[in-house]
C-alpha atoms as a printed R data frame, in Angstrom:
    type eleno elety resid chain resno       x       y       z
1   ATOM     1    CA   MET     A     1 117.422  76.854 -55.448
2   ATOM     2    CA   LYS     A     2 115.812  78.542 -52.445
3   ATOM     3    CA   TYR     A     3 112.877  80.802 -53.113
4   ATOM     4    CA   TYR     A     4 112.463  83.870 -50.631
5   ATOM     5    CA   ILE     A     5 109.135  85.358 -49.904
6   ATOM     6    CA   TYR     A     6 109.169  88.859 -48.566
7   ATOM     7    CA   LEU     A     7 105.763  89.861 -46.952
8   ATOM     8    CA   ILE     A     8 105.022  93.494 -47.817
9   ATOM     9    CA   PHE     A     9 102.122  95.287 -46.068
10  ATOM    10    CA   SER     A    10 102.150  98.692 -48.261
11  ATOM    11    CA   PHE     A    11 104.623  98.884 -51.090
12  ATOM    12    CA   ILE     A    12 105.606 102.034 -53.427
13  ATOM    13    CA   SER     A    13 101.881 103.041 -54.172
14  ATOM    14    CA   PHE     A    14  99.852 100.146 -55.215
15  ATOM    15    CA   GLY     A    15  96.302 100.015 -53.304
16  ATOM    16    CA   GLN     A    16  97.210 102.533 -50.710
17  ATOM    17    CA   VAL     A    17  94.069 104.615 -51.926
18  ATOM    18    CA   ALA     A    18  92.606 102.836 -48.977
19  ATOM    19    CA   PHE     A    19  94.926 104.954 -46.586
20  ATOM    20    CA   ALA     A    20  94.536 108.254 -48.312
21  ATOM    21    CA   GLN     A    21  94.197 111.321 -46.155
22  ATOM    22    CA   GLU     A    22  93.802 113.903 -48.646
23  ATOM    23    CA   THR     A    23  92.473 113.644 -52.401
24  ATOM    24    CA   ILE     A    24  93.040 116.446 -54.910
25  ATOM    25    CA   LYS     A    25  91.817 116.765 -58.255
26  ATOM    26    CA   THR     A    26  93.695 118.908 -60.356
27  ATOM    27    CA   SER     A    27  92.966 120.963 -63.413
28  ATOM    28    CA   THR     A    28  95.753 119.182 -65.365
29  ATOM    29    CA   LYS     A    29  94.387 116.940 -68.173
30  ATOM    30    CA   SER     A    30  96.220 113.747 -68.173
31  ATOM    31    CA   ILE     A    31  96.267 113.818 -72.166
32  ATOM    32    CA   ASP     A    32  98.544 116.979 -71.874
33  ATOM    33    CA   VAL     A    33 100.876 115.275 -69.435
34  ATOM    34    CA   ILE     A    34 101.103 112.062 -71.771
35  ATOM    35    CA   ARG     A    35 101.757 114.449 -74.655
36  ATOM    36    CA   LEU     A    36 104.643 116.236 -72.720
37  ATOM    37    CA   PHE     A    37 106.297 112.630 -71.819
38  ATOM    38    CA   SER     A    38 105.921 111.562 -75.596
39  ATOM    39    CA   ALA     A    39 108.223 114.305 -76.584
40  ATOM    40    CA   GLY     A    40 111.397 112.481 -75.388
41  ATOM    41    CA   ASN     A    41 113.050 110.183 -72.871
42  ATOM    42    CA   LYS     A    42 114.223 113.196 -70.721
43  ATOM    43    CA   ILE     A    43 111.840 115.912 -69.908
44  ATOM    44    CA   GLU     A    44 110.734 118.261 -67.178
45  ATOM    45    CA   TRP     A    45 107.039 118.194 -65.453
46  ATOM    46    CA   ALA     A    46 105.971 120.285 -62.724
47  ATOM    47    CA   VAL     A    47 103.777 117.989 -60.717
48  ATOM    48    CA   PRO     A    48 100.744 119.712 -59.179
49  ATOM    49    CA   ILE     A    49 100.542 118.810 -55.387
50  ATOM    50    CA   SER     A    50  97.883 121.441 -54.662
51  ATOM    51    CA   LYS     A    51  95.790 124.079 -56.584
52  ATOM    52    CA   ASN     A    52  98.542 126.763 -56.187
53  ATOM    53    CA   GLU     A    53 101.730 124.584 -55.594
54  ATOM    54    CA   LYS     A    54 103.884 122.609 -58.081
55  ATOM    55    CA   ILE     A    55 107.204 120.893 -57.939
56  ATOM    56    CA   LEU     A    56 109.540 120.505 -60.782
57  ATOM    57    CA   LEU     A    57 110.909 117.171 -61.452
58  ATOM    58    CA   GLN     A    58 113.329 115.962 -64.158
59  ATOM    59    CA   TRP     A    59 112.043 112.754 -65.822
60  ATOM    60    CA   GLU     A    60 113.889 109.952 -67.624
61  ATOM    61    CA   GLU     A    61 112.482 107.006 -69.171
62  ATOM    62    CA   ARG     A    62 113.427 103.650 -68.193
63  ATOM    63    CA   ASN     A    63 113.043 100.345 -69.990
64  ATOM    64    CA   THR     A    64 111.292  97.730 -67.978
65  ATOM    65    CA   SER     A    65 110.138  94.159 -68.553
66  ATOM    66    CA   PHE     A    66 106.795  95.952 -69.856
67  ATOM    67    CA   THR     A    67 107.916  98.485 -72.139
68  ATOM    68    CA   GLU     A    68 108.141  96.538 -75.341
69  ATOM    69    CA   LYS     A    69 105.404  93.607 -74.556
70  ATOM    70    CA   GLU     A    70 102.778  95.703 -72.876
71  ATOM    71    CA   GLY     A    71 103.583  99.044 -74.404
72  ATOM    72    CA   ILE     A    72 103.993 100.718 -70.998
73  ATOM    73    CA   ARG     A    73 106.338 103.745 -70.688
74  ATOM    74    CA   THR     A    74 108.226 104.110 -67.365
75  ATOM    75    CA   PHE     A    75 109.844 107.168 -65.920
76  ATOM    76    CA   VAL     A    76 111.723 107.973 -62.866
77  ATOM    77    CA   GLY     A    77 111.610 111.400 -61.480
78  ATOM    78    CA   TYR     A    78 114.659 113.474 -59.703
79  ATOM    79    CA   ASN     A    79 114.609 116.669 -57.806
80  ATOM    80    CA   ASN     A    80 118.170 118.098 -57.235
81  ATOM    81    CA   ASP     A    81 119.636 114.844 -57.985
82  ATOM    82    CA   GLU     A    82 117.395 112.755 -55.661
83  ATOM    83    CA   PHE     A    83 115.288 110.018 -56.843
84  ATOM    84    CA   VAL     A    84 111.644 110.885 -55.766
85  ATOM    85    CA   ALA     A    85 109.372 109.452 -58.153
86  ATOM    86    CA   THR     A    86 108.053 107.006 -60.746
87  ATOM    87    CA   LEU     A    87 105.416 107.256 -63.311
88  ATOM    88    CA   SER     A    88 103.974 104.766 -65.815
89  ATOM    89    CA   ILE     A    89 102.206 105.362 -68.794
90  ATOM    90    CA   SER     A    90 100.119 102.598 -70.637
91  ATOM    91    CA   LYS     A    91  98.635 102.051 -73.945
92  ATOM    92    CA   ASP     A    92  95.167 103.174 -72.806
93  ATOM    93    CA   GLN     A    93  96.568 106.650 -72.123
94  ATOM    94    CA   LYS     A    94  96.217 106.567 -68.468
95  ATOM    95    CA   ILE     A    95  98.920 107.446 -65.845
96  ATOM    96    CA   LEU     A    96  99.882 105.568 -62.727
97  ATOM    97    CA   GLY     A    97 102.752 106.936 -60.359
98  ATOM    98    CA   ASN     A    98 104.046 108.040 -57.017
99  ATOM    99    CA   PHE     A    99 106.362 110.343 -55.532
100 ATOM   100    CA   GLU     A   100 107.235 111.642 -52.262
101 ATOM   101    CA   TRP     A   101 107.469 115.449 -51.201
102 ATOM   102    CA   LYS     A   102 107.891 117.162 -47.598
103 ATOM   103    CA   GLN     A   103 107.028 113.991 -45.750
104 ATOM   104    CA   THR     A   104 104.353 113.122 -47.628
105 ATOM   105    CA   GLN     A   105 103.806 110.053 -49.948
106 ATOM   106    CA   TRP     A   106 101.624 110.948 -53.129
107 ATOM   107    CA   ASP     A   107  99.966 108.937 -55.620
108 ATOM   108    CA   ILE     A   108  99.356 109.941 -58.975
109 ATOM   109    CA   LYS     A   109  96.427 108.725 -61.204
110 ATOM   110    CA   THR     A   110  94.145 109.731 -64.145
111 ATOM   111    CA   SER     A   111  90.549 110.091 -63.029
112 ATOM   112    CA   ASP     A   112  87.556 108.873 -64.827
113 ATOM   113    CA   ASP     A   113  87.184 111.978 -66.594
114 ATOM   114    CA   GLY     A   114  90.816 112.381 -67.888
115 ATOM   115    CA   TYR     A   115  92.507 114.702 -65.138
116 ATOM   116    CA   ILE     A   116  95.290 114.215 -62.953
117 ATOM   117    CA   ILE     A   117  94.137 112.901 -59.427
118 ATOM   118    CA   LEU     A   118  96.545 112.977 -56.477
119 ATOM   119    CA   PHE     A   119  96.224 110.968 -53.076
120 ATOM   120    CA   SER     A   120  98.433 111.780 -50.108
121 ATOM   121    CA   GLU     A   121  99.341 108.983 -47.918
122 ATOM   122    CA   GLU     A   122  99.718 108.308 -44.233
123 ATOM   123    CA   LYS     A   123 103.262 107.687 -42.864
124 ATOM   124    CA   GLY     A   124 101.567 105.183 -40.151
125 ATOM   125    CA   GLU     A   125 101.834 101.803 -42.097
126 ATOM   126    CA   LYS     A   126 104.299  99.273 -41.193
127 ATOM   127    CA   CYS     A   127 106.422  96.797 -43.208
128 ATOM   128    CA   GLY     A   128 107.829  93.834 -41.987
129 ATOM   129    CA   LEU     A   129 109.356  90.307 -42.482
130 ATOM   130    CA   CYS     A   130 108.457  87.055 -40.595
131 ATOM   131    CA   SER     A   131 110.309  83.886 -40.346
132 ATOM   132    CA   ASP     A   132 110.456  81.046 -38.127
133 ATOM   133    CA   GLY     A   133 107.804  82.353 -36.253
134 ATOM   134    CA   ASN     A   134 109.631  85.853 -35.540
135 ATOM   135    CA   CYS     A   135 108.303  88.962 -36.807
136 ATOM   136    CA   HIS     A   136 110.473  91.992 -37.184
137 ATOM   137    CA   VAL     A   137 108.165  95.146 -37.742
138 ATOM   138    CA   HIS     A   138 109.996  98.050 -39.043
139 ATOM   139    CA   HIS     A   139 108.366 101.843 -38.549
140 ATOM   140    CA   PRO     A   140 108.288 103.932 -41.711
141 ATOM   141    CA   LYS     A   141 111.285 105.670 -42.611
142 ATOM   142    CA   THR     A   142 111.673 109.437 -42.518
143 ATOM   143    CA   PRO     A   143 111.852 111.157 -45.992
144 ATOM   144    CA   GLN     A   144 115.827 111.420 -45.692
145 ATOM   145    CA   GLN     A   145 115.785 107.661 -44.785
146 ATOM   146    CA   THR     A   146 113.697 106.533 -47.554
147 ATOM   147    CA   PRO     A   147 115.176 104.310 -50.313
148 ATOM   148    CA   PHE     A   148 114.192 107.107 -52.752
149 ATOM   149    CA   SER     A   149 116.792 109.395 -51.048
150 ATOM   150    CA   ARG     A   150 120.008 109.582 -49.041
151 ATOM   151    CA   PRO     A   151 120.835 112.353 -46.413
152 ATOM   152    CA   ALA     A   152 123.095 114.878 -47.764
153 ATOM   153    CA   THR     A   153 126.078 113.947 -45.430
154 ATOM   154    CA   GLU     A   154 126.118 110.535 -46.933
155 ATOM   155    CA   LYS     A   155 126.181 111.446 -50.728
156 ATOM   156    CA   ASN     A   156 130.125 111.665 -50.448
157 ATOM   157    CA   THR     A   157 130.823 108.841 -48.208
158 ATOM   158    CA   TYR     A   158 128.535 106.340 -49.226
159 ATOM   159    CA   HIS     A   159 130.122 103.105 -50.461
160 ATOM   160    CA   ILE     A   160 128.629 100.793 -53.104
161 ATOM   161    CA   HIS     A   161 128.936  97.284 -51.986
162 ATOM   162    CA   SER     A   162 129.095  95.397 -55.329
163 ATOM   163    CA   ASP     A   163 131.629  93.143 -56.986
164 ATOM   164    CA   GLU     A   164 131.087  94.837 -60.339
165 ATOM   165    CA   ILE     A   165 129.004  91.873 -61.256
166 ATOM   166    CA   LEU     A   166 125.301  92.449 -62.144
167 ATOM   167    CA   ARG     A   167 122.748  89.738 -60.944
168 ATOM   168    CA   VAL     A   168 119.615  89.551 -62.384
169 ATOM   169    CA   TYR     A   169 116.515  88.067 -60.508
170 ATOM   170    CA   ARG     A   170 113.222  87.052 -61.815
171 ATOM   171    CA   LEU     A   171 110.777  88.818 -59.263
172 ATOM   172    CA   ALA     A   172 107.219  87.229 -58.950
173 ATOM   173    CA   VAL     A   173 104.712  89.848 -57.466
174 ATOM   174    CA   LEU     A   174 101.329  88.206 -56.560
175 ATOM   175    CA   VAL     A   175  98.664  90.969 -55.994
176 ATOM   176    CA   ASP     A   176  95.681  89.437 -54.156
177 ATOM   177    CA   TRP     A   177  91.966  90.550 -54.451
178 ATOM   178    CA   TYR     A   178  91.830  93.391 -52.124
179 ATOM   179    CA   TYR     A   179  94.628  95.453 -53.922
180 ATOM   180    CA   TYR     A   180  93.360  94.461 -57.242
181 ATOM   181    CA   ARG     A   181  89.889  95.977 -56.529
182 ATOM   182    CA   ARG     A   182  91.714  99.418 -55.860
183 ATOM   183    CA   GLU     A   183  92.730  99.563 -59.458
184 ATOM   184    CA   GLY     A   184  90.086  97.563 -61.201
185 ATOM   185    CA   SER     A   185  92.091  96.332 -64.096
186 ATOM   186    CA   ILE     A   186  94.838  94.026 -65.120
187 ATOM   187    CA   GLU     A   187  96.389  96.975 -67.124
188 ATOM   188    CA   ALA     A   188  96.734  98.992 -64.098
189 ATOM   189    CA   VAL     A   189  98.504  96.096 -62.058
190 ATOM   190    CA   LYS     A   190 100.907  96.034 -64.820
191 ATOM   191    CA   LYS     A   191 101.600  99.497 -64.714
192 ATOM   192    CA   TYR     A   192 102.119  99.076 -61.138
193 ATOM   193    CA   TRP     A   193 104.561  96.170 -61.871
194 ATOM   194    CA   SER     A   194 106.507  98.305 -64.371
195 ATOM   195    CA   SER     A   195 106.791 101.306 -61.660
196 ATOM   196    CA   LEU     A   196 107.651  98.774 -59.131
197 ATOM   197    CA   GLU     A   197 110.536  97.229 -61.412
198 ATOM   198    CA   ALA     A   198 111.752 100.675 -62.278
199 ATOM   199    CA   THR     A   199 111.991 101.737 -58.659
200 ATOM   200    CA   LEU     A   200 113.596  98.723 -57.488
201 ATOM   201    CA   ASN     A   201 116.567  98.960 -60.352
202 ATOM   202    CA   GLU     A   202 116.926 102.751 -59.951
203 ATOM   203    CA   ILE     A   203 118.145 101.801 -56.418
204 ATOM   204    CA   TYR     A   204 119.483  98.222 -56.372
205 ATOM   205    CA   MET     A   205 121.483  98.463 -59.777
206 ATOM   206    CA   ARG     A   206 123.239 101.468 -58.780
207 ATOM   207    CA   ASP     A   207 124.027 100.436 -54.974
208 ATOM   208    CA   ILE     A   208 124.712  96.678 -55.086
209 ATOM   209    CA   GLY     A   209 124.541  95.389 -58.757
210 ATOM   210    CA   ILE     A   210 121.225  93.639 -58.591
211 ATOM   211    CA   LYS     A   211 118.662  93.991 -61.154
212 ATOM   212    CA   PHE     A   212 114.973  92.608 -60.919
213 ATOM   213    CA   GLU     A   213 112.780  91.649 -63.886
214 ATOM   214    CA   ILE     A   214 109.218  91.524 -62.774
215 ATOM   215    CA   VAL     A   215 107.512  88.112 -64.221
216 ATOM   216    CA   ASN     A   216 104.650  89.117 -66.594
217 ATOM   217    CA   ASP     A   217 102.136  86.524 -65.812
218 ATOM   218    CA   GLU     A   218  98.431  87.229 -65.144
219 ATOM   219    CA   LYS     A   219  97.990  84.156 -63.238
220 ATOM   220    CA   LEU     A   220 100.022  86.336 -60.401
221 ATOM   221    CA   ILE     A   221  96.882  88.908 -60.574
222 ATOM   222    CA   PHE     A   222  93.643  87.528 -58.353
223 ATOM   223    CA   ASN     A   223  91.031  89.720 -60.457
224 ATOM   224    CA   THR     A   224  88.052  88.141 -59.038
225 ATOM   225    CA   SER     A   225  86.984  87.410 -55.272
226 ATOM   226    CA   ASP     A   226  87.212  83.681 -55.850
227 ATOM   227    CA   LYS     A   227  90.850  83.799 -55.954
228 ATOM   228    CA   GLN     A   228  91.175  85.657 -52.991
229 ATOM   229    CA   THR     A   229  93.941  83.960 -50.930
230 ATOM   230    CA   PHE     A   230  96.073  85.731 -48.572
231 ATOM   231    CA   ASP     A   231  93.865  88.930 -47.875
232 ATOM   232    CA   ASN     A   232  92.816  89.184 -44.120
233 ATOM   233    CA   LYS     A   233  95.324  86.265 -42.992
234 ATOM   234    CA   THR     A   234  97.970  86.487 -40.677
235 ATOM   235    CA   SER     A   235 101.577  87.421 -41.509
236 ATOM   236    CA   ARG     A   236 102.561  83.752 -40.581
237 ATOM   237    CA   TYR     A   237  99.919  82.114 -42.721
238 ATOM   238    CA   ILE     A   238 101.074  84.342 -45.823
239 ATOM   239    CA   ILE     A   239 104.893  83.380 -45.111
240 ATOM   240    CA   ASN     A   240 104.205  79.861 -44.661
241 ATOM   241    CA   ASN     A   241 102.190  79.419 -47.822
242 ATOM   242    CA   SER     A   242 103.322  81.951 -50.260
243 ATOM   243    CA   THR     A   243 105.927  80.171 -51.828
244 ATOM   244    CA   LEU     A   244 103.634  76.943 -52.454
245 ATOM   245    CA   LYS     A   245 101.276  79.144 -53.818
246 ATOM   246    CA   ILE     A   246 103.462  80.923 -56.378
247 ATOM   247    CA   ASN     A   247 104.809  77.709 -57.380
248 ATOM   248    CA   GLN     A   248 101.326  76.401 -58.174
249 ATOM   249    CA   LEU     A   249 100.752  79.333 -60.266
250 ATOM   250    CA   ILE     A   250 103.939  79.665 -62.380
251 ATOM   251    CA   GLY     A   251 106.004  76.847 -61.576
252 ATOM   252    CA   GLU     A   252 109.111  76.987 -59.224
253 ATOM   253    CA   ASP     A   253 111.457  77.219 -62.058
254 ATOM   254    CA   ASN     A   254 110.136  80.444 -63.431
255 ATOM   255    CA   TYR     A   255 110.886  82.951 -60.881
256 ATOM   256    CA   ASP     A   256 113.838  83.386 -58.386
257 ATOM   257    CA   VAL     A   257 112.222  86.005 -55.477
258 ATOM   258    CA   GLY     A   258 108.541  86.332 -54.902
259 ATOM   259    CA   ILE     A   259 106.294  88.743 -52.842
260 ATOM   260    CA   VAL     A   260 102.720  88.901 -52.095
261 ATOM   261    CA   ILE     A   261 100.653  92.133 -52.107
262 ATOM   262    CA   ALA     A   262  97.638  91.389 -49.640
263 ATOM   263    CA   LYS     A   263  95.670  93.126 -46.745
264 ATOM   264    CA   ILE     A   264  97.298  91.656 -43.834
265 ATOM   265    CA   GLN     A   265  95.226  90.701 -40.510
266 ATOM   266    CA   LYS     A   266  95.794  93.319 -38.038
């Protein structure tokens, strides 16, 4: 069996506080949002994006690999039938999520004093895949091109490339020290894992019949500086060493696909 390691510079929302352009502390208490989401598995919540503006999203709960074992509830948010957001609530009554609105990526968190806090993100990060010494860098997509949404003109013509067989892949997500520090707890990383799994499955199960189950193994979380391995390394180094490292941590028979979340050397 082959194991493919995809290098991700900036993915979904985790650790992107470092690139935040704007921070908004709202007057919305996190506990009030949690109570609202506890009312059922289909709800509406108007997400505050400024002191005077909110957007109404329809939310549906999704089971992930962390629902039963970790008690993390994860929801996907829609606006006019377009998938635009994810949100996870953990047993410690804290929220972690993200959504895209008006060409801006927003992260949602619970502040230290219990309020909803938002971070808006730059669109300037790049994602790339390197193999055999060749790096293919992709500039960020426009809001209409993101995995969260699809242009209106394509909605009725888009063809699902699937043979109607559901394929399940165990996804190992290694989180290095730099990004762990941004959240500061293993619980926060697991909320991120749960949101990531829900996001991937919301897209790929529907479109091509692929389901991901993220490996719930804390050995993949580098929560102390002495474990730091891939931060500030070149993309070539990460690509060449990621598979070996994940194999050492959890064993090559315990995952199918792996990714590394690390600060790349520029």
